[in-house]
PDB file of C-alpha atoms in Angstrom:
ATOM      1  CA  MET A1163    -109.055  -6.298 -20.402  1.00 51.00           C
ATOM      2  CA  SER A1164    -108.273  -8.657 -23.285  1.00 54.00           C
ATOM      3  CA  SER A1165    -107.267 -11.458 -20.896  1.00 60.00           C
ATOM      4  CA  PHE A1166    -110.680 -11.176 -19.234  1.00 57.00           C
ATOM      5  CA  GLN A1167    -112.340 -11.506 -22.633  1.00 54.00           C
ATOM      6  CA  GLU A1168    -110.205 -14.545 -23.454  1.00 60.00           C
ATOM      7  CA  LYS A1169    -111.134 -16.181 -20.146  1.00 55.00           C
ATOM      8  CA  MET A1170    -114.819 -15.524 -20.727  1.00 49.00           C
ATOM      9  CA  SER A1171    -114.709 -16.897 -24.248  1.00 52.00           C
ATOM     10  CA  ALA A1172    -112.918 -20.000 -22.947  1.00 55.00           C
ATOM     11  CA  LEU A1173    -115.665 -20.479 -20.343  1.00 47.00           C
ATOM     12  CA  MET A1174    -118.398 -20.033 -22.939  1.00 43.00           C
ATOM     13  CA  ALA A1175    -116.855 -22.454 -25.436  1.00 48.00           C
ATOM     14  CA  ARG A1176    -118.862 -25.484 -26.431  1.00 44.00           C
ATOM     15  CA  PRO A1177    -117.830 -28.796 -24.848  1.00 45.00           C
ATOM     16  CA  GLY A1178    -116.351 -30.338 -28.033  1.00 49.00           C
ATOM     17  CA  GLN A1179    -114.952 -27.139 -29.474  1.00 48.00           C
ATOM     18  CA  ASP A1180    -111.359 -27.116 -30.639  1.00 50.00           C
ATOM     19  CA  PRO A1181    -109.258 -24.725 -28.520  1.00 51.00           C
ATOM     20  CA  VAL A1182    -107.168 -23.961 -31.611  1.00 50.00           C
ATOM     21  CA  SER A1183    -109.069 -21.748 -34.003  1.00 53.00           C
ATOM     22  CA  LYS A1184    -109.218 -23.212 -37.495  1.00 58.00           C
ATOM     23  CA  ASP A1185    -108.225 -19.787 -38.822  1.00 61.00           C
ATOM     24  CA  GLU A1186    -104.877 -19.963 -36.989  1.00 73.00           C
ATOM     25  CA  VAL A1187    -103.738 -22.978 -39.007  1.00 78.00           C
ATOM     26  CA  SER A1188    -101.496 -22.063 -41.912  1.00 80.00           C
ATOM     27  CA  TRP A1189    -102.882 -22.525 -45.417  1.00 81.00           C
ATOM     28  CA  TRP A1190    -100.127 -24.877 -46.548  1.00 85.00           C
ATOM     29  CA  LEU A1191    -100.824 -27.247 -43.655  1.00 86.00           C
ATOM     30  CA  LYS A1192    -104.521 -27.349 -44.577  1.00 86.00           C
ATOM     31  CA  PHE A1193    -103.682 -28.121 -48.200  1.00 88.00           C
ATOM     32  CA  ALA A1194    -101.123 -30.715 -47.109  1.00 89.00           C
ATOM     33  CA  GLY A1195    -103.762 -32.483 -45.010  1.00 90.00           C
ATOM     34  CA  ARG A1196    -106.274 -32.493 -47.851  1.00 90.00           C
ATOM     35  CA  GLY A1197    -103.709 -33.460 -50.476  1.00 91.00           C
ATOM     36  CA  VAL A1198    -102.080 -36.295 -48.545  1.00 93.00           C
ATOM     37  CA  GLY A1199    -105.513 -37.528 -47.455  1.00 92.00           C
ATOM     38  CA  THR A1200    -106.901 -37.556 -50.987  1.00 92.00           C
ATOM     39  CA  LEU A1201    -103.806 -39.112 -52.539  1.00 94.00           C
ATOM     40  CA  GLY A1202    -103.479 -41.528 -49.622  1.00 93.00           C
ATOM     41  CA  GLY A1203    -107.111 -42.591 -49.975  1.00 93.00           C
ATOM     42  CA  PHE A1204    -106.686 -43.399 -53.669  1.00 94.00           C
ATOM     43  CA  ILE A1205    -103.403 -45.237 -53.110  1.00 94.00           C
ATOM     44  CA  ALA A1206    -104.803 -47.154 -50.119  1.00 94.00           C
ATOM     45  CA  ILE A1207    -107.779 -48.327 -52.195  1.00 94.00           C
ATOM     46  CA  PHE A1208    -105.574 -49.363 -55.122  1.00 94.00           C
ATOM     47  CA  LEU A1209    -103.044 -51.186 -52.943  1.00 93.00           C
ATOM     48  CA  GLY A1210    -105.856 -52.753 -50.917  1.00 92.00           C
ATOM     49  CA  ILE A1211    -107.262 -54.235 -54.119  1.00 93.00           C
ATOM     50  CA  TRP A1212    -103.760 -55.418 -54.988  1.00 92.00           C
ATOM     51  CA  ASN A1213    -103.557 -57.079 -51.560  1.00 89.00           C
ATOM     52  CA  CYS A1214    -106.912 -58.775 -52.098  1.00 89.00           C
ATOM     53  CA  VAL A1215    -105.603 -60.444 -55.251  1.00 88.00           C
ATOM     54  CA  SER A1216    -103.195 -62.379 -53.042  1.00 83.00           C
ATOM     55  CA  ILE A1217    -106.118 -64.595 -51.994  1.00 81.00           C
ATOM     56  CA  LEU A1218    -105.223 -66.528 -55.148  1.00 82.00           C
ATOM     57  CA  LEU A1219    -102.099 -67.585 -53.256  1.00 84.00           C
ATOM     58  CA  ALA A1220    -104.235 -68.565 -50.212  1.00 81.00           C
ATOM     59  CA  ASN A1221    -103.016 -65.616 -48.147  1.00 85.00           C
ATOM     60  CA  VAL A1222    -106.062 -64.842 -46.008  1.00 89.00           C
ATOM     61  CA  ALA A1223    -104.259 -62.277 -43.830  1.00 89.00           C
ATOM     62  CA  ALA A1224    -103.444 -60.207 -46.908  1.00 89.00           C
ATOM     63  CA  LEU A1225    -107.094 -60.383 -47.979  1.00 90.00           C
ATOM     64  CA  ILE A1226    -108.313 -59.104 -44.599  1.00 92.00           C
ATOM     65  CA  ALA A1227    -105.667 -56.365 -44.509  1.00 92.00           C
ATOM     66  CA  GLY A1228    -106.549 -55.381 -48.088  1.00 92.00           C
ATOM     67  CA  LEU A1229    -110.268 -55.165 -47.321  1.00 93.00           C
ATOM     68  CA  TRP A1230    -109.578 -53.041 -44.232  1.00 94.00           C
ATOM     69  CA  GLN A1231    -107.302 -50.813 -46.273  1.00 94.00           C
ATOM     70  CA  ILE A1232    -109.951 -50.376 -48.982  1.00 94.00           C
ATOM     71  CA  VAL A1233    -112.561 -49.344 -46.413  1.00 94.00           C
ATOM     72  CA  ALA A1234    -110.139 -46.981 -44.618  1.00 94.00           C
ATOM     73  CA  GLY A1235    -109.064 -45.409 -47.912  1.00 94.00           C
ATOM     74  CA  PHE A1236    -112.680 -44.951 -48.960  1.00 93.00           C
ATOM     75  CA  ILE A1237    -113.593 -43.290 -45.638  1.00 93.00           C
ATOM     76  CA  VAL A1238    -110.615 -40.929 -45.892  1.00 93.00           C
ATOM     77  CA  LEU A1239    -111.518 -40.149 -49.488  1.00 91.00           C
ATOM     78  CA  CYS A1240    -115.142 -39.409 -48.549  1.00 90.00           C
ATOM     79  CA  ILE A1241    -114.045 -37.035 -45.787  1.00 91.00           C
ATOM     80  CA  GLU A1242    -111.170 -35.276 -47.546  1.00 90.00           C
ATOM     81  CA  ALA A1243    -112.505 -35.161 -51.112  1.00 88.00           C
ATOM     82  CA  PRO A1244    -116.299 -35.608 -51.115  1.00 85.00           C
ATOM     83  CA  CYS A1245    -116.363 -34.455 -54.743  1.00 85.00           C
ATOM     84  CA  CYS A1246    -114.797 -37.804 -55.698  1.00 83.00           C
ATOM     85  CA  CYS A1247    -117.735 -39.680 -54.149  1.00 80.00           C
ATOM     86  CA  MET A1248    -120.690 -37.672 -55.496  1.00 79.00           C
ATOM     87  CA  PHE A1249    -122.467 -40.847 -56.590  1.00 82.00           C
ATOM     88  CA  ILE A1250    -123.025 -41.860 -52.931  1.00 82.00           C
ATOM     89  CA  ASP A1251    -125.841 -40.225 -50.960  1.00 82.00           C
ATOM     90  CA  HIS A1252    -125.048 -38.179 -47.836  1.00 84.00           C
ATOM     91  CA  VAL A1253    -121.263 -38.061 -48.393  1.00 85.00           C
ATOM     92  CA  GLN A1254    -121.255 -34.257 -48.482  1.00 84.00           C
ATOM     93  CA  ARG A1255    -123.270 -34.110 -45.266  1.00 85.00           C
ATOM     94  CA  ILE A1256    -120.871 -36.498 -43.505  1.00 85.00           C
ATOM     95  CA  SER A1257    -117.912 -34.452 -44.741  1.00 85.00           C
ATOM     96  CA  ASP A1258    -119.509 -31.255 -43.401  1.00 86.00           C
ATOM     97  CA  VAL A1259    -120.093 -32.852 -39.993  1.00 87.00           C
ATOM     98  CA  VAL A1260    -116.468 -34.011 -39.811  1.00 86.00           C
ATOM     99  CA  GLU A1261    -115.267 -30.591 -40.992  1.00 86.00           C
ATOM    100  CA  HIS A1262    -116.885 -28.927 -37.975  1.00 87.00           C
ATOM    101  CA  ARG A1263    -115.220 -31.313 -35.523  1.00 88.00           C
ATOM    102  CA  PRO A1264    -111.869 -30.484 -33.893  1.00 90.00           C
ATOM    103  CA  PHE A1265    -108.738 -31.468 -35.782  1.00 90.00           C
ATOM    104  CA  TRP A1266    -107.635 -33.935 -33.126  1.00 90.00           C
ATOM    105  CA  ASN A1267    -110.768 -36.066 -33.729  1.00 92.00           C
ATOM    106  CA  ARG A1268    -109.777 -36.552 -37.351  1.00 91.00           C
ATOM    107  CA  ALA A1269    -106.141 -37.184 -36.398  1.00 93.00           C
ATOM    108  CA  VAL A1270    -107.057 -39.942 -33.937  1.00 94.00           C
ATOM    109  CA  ALA A1271    -109.526 -41.543 -36.358  1.00 94.00           C
ATOM    110  CA  TYR A1272    -107.001 -41.664 -39.215  1.00 94.00           C
ATOM    111  CA  VAL A1273    -104.229 -43.068 -37.036  1.00 94.00           C
ATOM    112  CA  ILE A1274    -106.531 -45.760 -35.621  1.00 95.00           C
ATOM    113  CA  MET A1275    -107.772 -46.691 -39.106  1.00 93.00           C
ATOM    114  CA  ALA A1276    -104.219 -46.986 -40.459  1.00 93.00           C
ATOM    115  CA  ILE A1277    -102.736 -49.315 -37.847  1.00 94.00           C
ATOM    116  CA  PRO A1278    -104.727 -52.619 -38.199  1.00 93.00           C
ATOM    117  CA  PRO A1279    -103.737 -53.478 -41.815  1.00 92.00           C
ATOM    118  CA  ILE A1280    -100.066 -53.128 -40.912  1.00 91.00           C
ATOM    119  CA  ILE A1281    -100.549 -55.358 -37.876  1.00 92.00           C
ATOM    120  CA  ILE A1282    -102.496 -57.988 -39.844  1.00 91.00           C
ATOM    121  CA  GLU A1283    -100.129 -58.230 -42.819  1.00 88.00           C
ATOM    122  CA  ILE A1284     -96.738 -56.554 -42.913  1.00 87.00           C
ATOM    123  CA  GLY A1285     -95.940 -55.857 -46.534  1.00 86.00           C
ATOM    124  CA  THR A1286     -95.067 -53.094 -48.942  1.00 88.00           C
ATOM    125  CA  CYS A1287     -98.676 -52.547 -50.022  1.00 87.00           C
ATOM    126  CA  THR A1288    -100.037 -52.238 -46.478  1.00 90.00           C
ATOM    127  CA  ILE A1289     -97.176 -50.084 -45.233  1.00 92.00           C
ATOM    128  CA  LEU A1290     -97.398 -47.656 -48.162  1.00 93.00           C
ATOM    129  CA  GLY A1291    -101.209 -47.459 -48.326  1.00 90.00           C
ATOM    130  CA  SER A1292    -101.865 -47.279 -44.596  1.00 92.00           C
ATOM    131  CA  GLY A1293     -98.752 -45.167 -44.084  1.00 93.00           C
ATOM    132  CA  LEU A1294    -100.237 -42.349 -46.142  1.00 93.00           C
ATOM    133  CA  ILE A1295    -103.425 -42.475 -44.080  1.00 94.00           C
ATOM    134  CA  PHE A1296    -101.271 -42.430 -40.945  1.00 95.00           C
ATOM    135  CA  ALA A1297     -99.351 -39.426 -42.335  1.00 94.00           C
ATOM    136  CA  THR A1298    -102.654 -37.629 -42.869  1.00 94.00           C
ATOM    137  CA  GLY A1299    -103.491 -38.266 -39.217  1.00 94.00           C
ATOM    138  CA  VAL A1300    -100.116 -36.867 -38.183  1.00 93.00           C
ATOM    139  CA  ILE A1301    -100.702 -33.722 -40.243  1.00 93.00           C
ATOM    140  CA  TYR A1302    -104.091 -33.193 -38.604  1.00 92.00           C
ATOM    141  CA  GLY A1303    -102.467 -33.793 -35.226  1.00 92.00           C
ATOM    142  CA  MET A1304    -100.006 -31.015 -36.002  1.00 90.00           C
ATOM    143  CA  MET A1305    -102.926 -28.778 -36.927  1.00 89.00           C
ATOM    144  CA  ALA A1306    -104.570 -29.582 -33.595  1.00 88.00           C
ATOM    145  CA  LEU A1307    -101.465 -28.426 -31.729  1.00 85.00           C
ATOM    146  CA  GLY A1308    -101.856 -24.980 -33.223  1.00 78.00           C
ATOM    147  CA  LYS A1309     -99.466 -22.251 -34.190  1.00 75.00           C
ATOM    148  CA  LYS A1310     -96.117 -22.033 -32.467  1.00 74.00           C
ATOM    149  CA  ALA A1311     -95.338 -18.877 -30.517  1.00 73.00           C
ATOM    150  CA  SER A1312     -92.850 -16.394 -31.903  1.00 77.00           C
ATOM    151  CA  VAL A1313     -89.255 -16.401 -30.673  1.00 79.00           C
ATOM    152  CA  GLU A1314     -89.788 -13.183 -28.743  1.00 84.00           C
ATOM    153  CA  GLU A1315     -92.870 -14.555 -26.946  1.00 82.00           C
ATOM    154  CA  MET A1316     -90.963 -17.719 -25.970  1.00 80.00           C
ATOM    155  CA  ARG A1317     -88.043 -15.629 -24.623  1.00 83.00           C
ATOM    156  CA  GLN A1318     -90.426 -13.491 -22.575  1.00 84.00           C
ATOM    157  CA  ALA A1319     -92.145 -16.580 -21.154  1.00 80.00           C
ATOM    158  CA  ALA A1320     -88.794 -18.135 -20.220  1.00 79.00           C
ATOM    159  CA  ALA A1321     -87.623 -14.908 -18.573  1.00 81.00           C
ATOM    160  CA  ALA A1322     -90.893 -14.591 -16.651  1.00 82.00           C
ATOM    161  CA  SER A1323     -90.719 -18.157 -15.352  1.00 78.00           C
ATOM    162  CA  GLU A1324     -87.075 -17.683 -14.323  1.00 76.00           C
ATOM    163  CA  ALA A1325     -87.920 -14.444 -12.492  1.00 75.00           C
ATOM    164  CA  ALA A1326     -90.945 -15.947 -10.748  1.00 72.00           C
ATOM    165  CA  ARG A1327     -88.931 -18.851  -9.312  1.00 67.00           C
ATOM    166  CA  PRO A1328     -87.804 -18.256  -5.720  1.00 60.00           C
ATOM    167  CA  SER A1329     -84.097 -18.653  -5.059  1.00 57.00           C
ATOM    168  CA  SER A1330     -84.378 -21.344  -2.355  1.00 54.00           C
ATOM    169  CA  GLY A1331     -86.646 -24.175  -1.330  1.00 54.00           C
ATOM    170  CA  VAL A1332     -88.116 -24.872  -4.753  1.00 55.00           C
ATOM    171  CA  PRO A1333     -86.548 -27.412  -7.085  1.00 55.00           C
ATOM    172  CA  SER A1334     -85.036 -25.940 -10.196  1.00 55.00           C
ATOM    173  CA  SER A1335     -85.682 -27.091 -13.729  1.00 57.00           C
ATOM    174  CA  ASN A1336     -82.149 -26.138 -14.681  1.00 58.00           C
ATOM    175  CA  MET A1337     -80.155 -29.000 -16.177  1.00 55.00           C
ATOM    176  CA  ARG A1338     -77.177 -28.284 -13.927  1.00 55.00           C
ATOM    177  CA  SER A1339     -79.111 -28.332 -10.666  1.00 54.00           C
ATOM    178  CA  ASN A1340     -78.697 -31.193  -8.187  1.00 54.00           C
ATOM    179  CA  LEU A1341     -81.558 -33.102  -6.660  1.00 55.00           C
ATOM    180  CA  VAL A1342     -79.908 -32.883  -3.257  1.00 58.00           C
ATOM    181  CA  ALA A1343     -78.244 -29.641  -2.221  1.00 58.00           C
ATOM    182  CA  ASN A1344     -75.144 -31.297  -0.733  1.00 56.00           C
ATOM    183  CA  ALA A1345     -74.648 -33.982  -3.395  1.00 59.00           C
ATOM    184  CA  GLN A1346     -71.097 -34.733  -4.402  1.00 59.00           C
ATOM    185  CA  PRO A1347     -70.136 -35.605  -7.971  1.00 61.00           C
ATOM    186  CA  ILE A1348     -69.789 -39.287  -8.716  1.00 65.00           C
ATOM    187  CA  SER A1349     -66.307 -40.390  -9.676  1.00 64.00           C
ATOM    188  CA  PHE A1350     -65.449 -43.302 -11.896  1.00 63.00           C
ATOM    189  CA  THR A1351     -63.100 -45.909 -10.599  1.00 67.00           C
ATOM    190  CA  GLY A1352     -61.527 -48.452 -12.826  1.00 67.00           C
ATOM    191  CA  ALA A1353     -62.154 -52.177 -12.761  1.00 67.00           C
ATOM    192  CA  PRO A1354     -60.807 -53.990  -9.708  1.00 67.00           C
ATOM    193  CA  VAL A1355     -57.344 -55.402 -10.092  1.00 70.00           C
ATOM    194  CA  LEU A1356     -57.189 -59.138  -9.485  1.00 72.00           C
ATOM    195  CA  ASP A1357     -54.282 -60.282  -7.398  1.00 69.00           C
ATOM    196  CA  SER A1358     -52.713 -63.388  -8.883  1.00 67.00           C
ATOM    197  CA  ASN A1359     -51.255 -64.425  -5.494  1.00 69.00           C
ATOM    198  CA  ILE A1360     -54.603 -65.386  -4.054  1.00 60.00           C
TER     199      ILE A1360
END
C-alpha cells in the first residue's frame, strides 16, 4: 500500500518540486553549503576588488573578471546569508524565494556564475574566489542527488536485478560477458620481423 501512496504523491507533486525532500539532506551538508557559500561570497568580493585594482596596470580583463566576481559573490552572499545584507531592501524575500526552489537550481546557478571570471582572467584571485562559489554549487548539487541507499538496500537491488535477468537472449551487464556469444579472445602477436635479405 505504501508504494501506491508514493506513486500518488509523485503524481500530485508540483511541476518544479524537488524530488529529494529537503528533510532527507544531512545537517552537516546543509551547514557546509551555507558556510562555504557565505565564506566564498566574502572572499570572492574581496578578491574581486583586488582584481579591479589591476586596472592601474592597464589589465582590462582582470577588471572585468573582478567586477563579475564581485557581483557573483554579492549574489551568493545575499542568498546564503541575507543577514549580512540587511541594509538592502527585499534581500530576505529573494532569499526565501530561492530557499523554496529545488537544490539543483541553486547548484546550476552557482556553477554558471563561477565560470566566466576564470575564463576571462586566469589568476590566483579569480580561481580562489570563483572556486569557492563553484564549490558551493557542487555541494548543492550533492544535496540535490539525495541520500545514498544503505548497503543492504543496494545488495537487495543488485540481487533482484540479477534474478530478473533471463539466462539467454538478453545482453548481460556483467564485465566478463562477451558482446558476441562465439567471440574468441584476441591474442597479441609481436612486431613483424624484418628480413634483411630482401
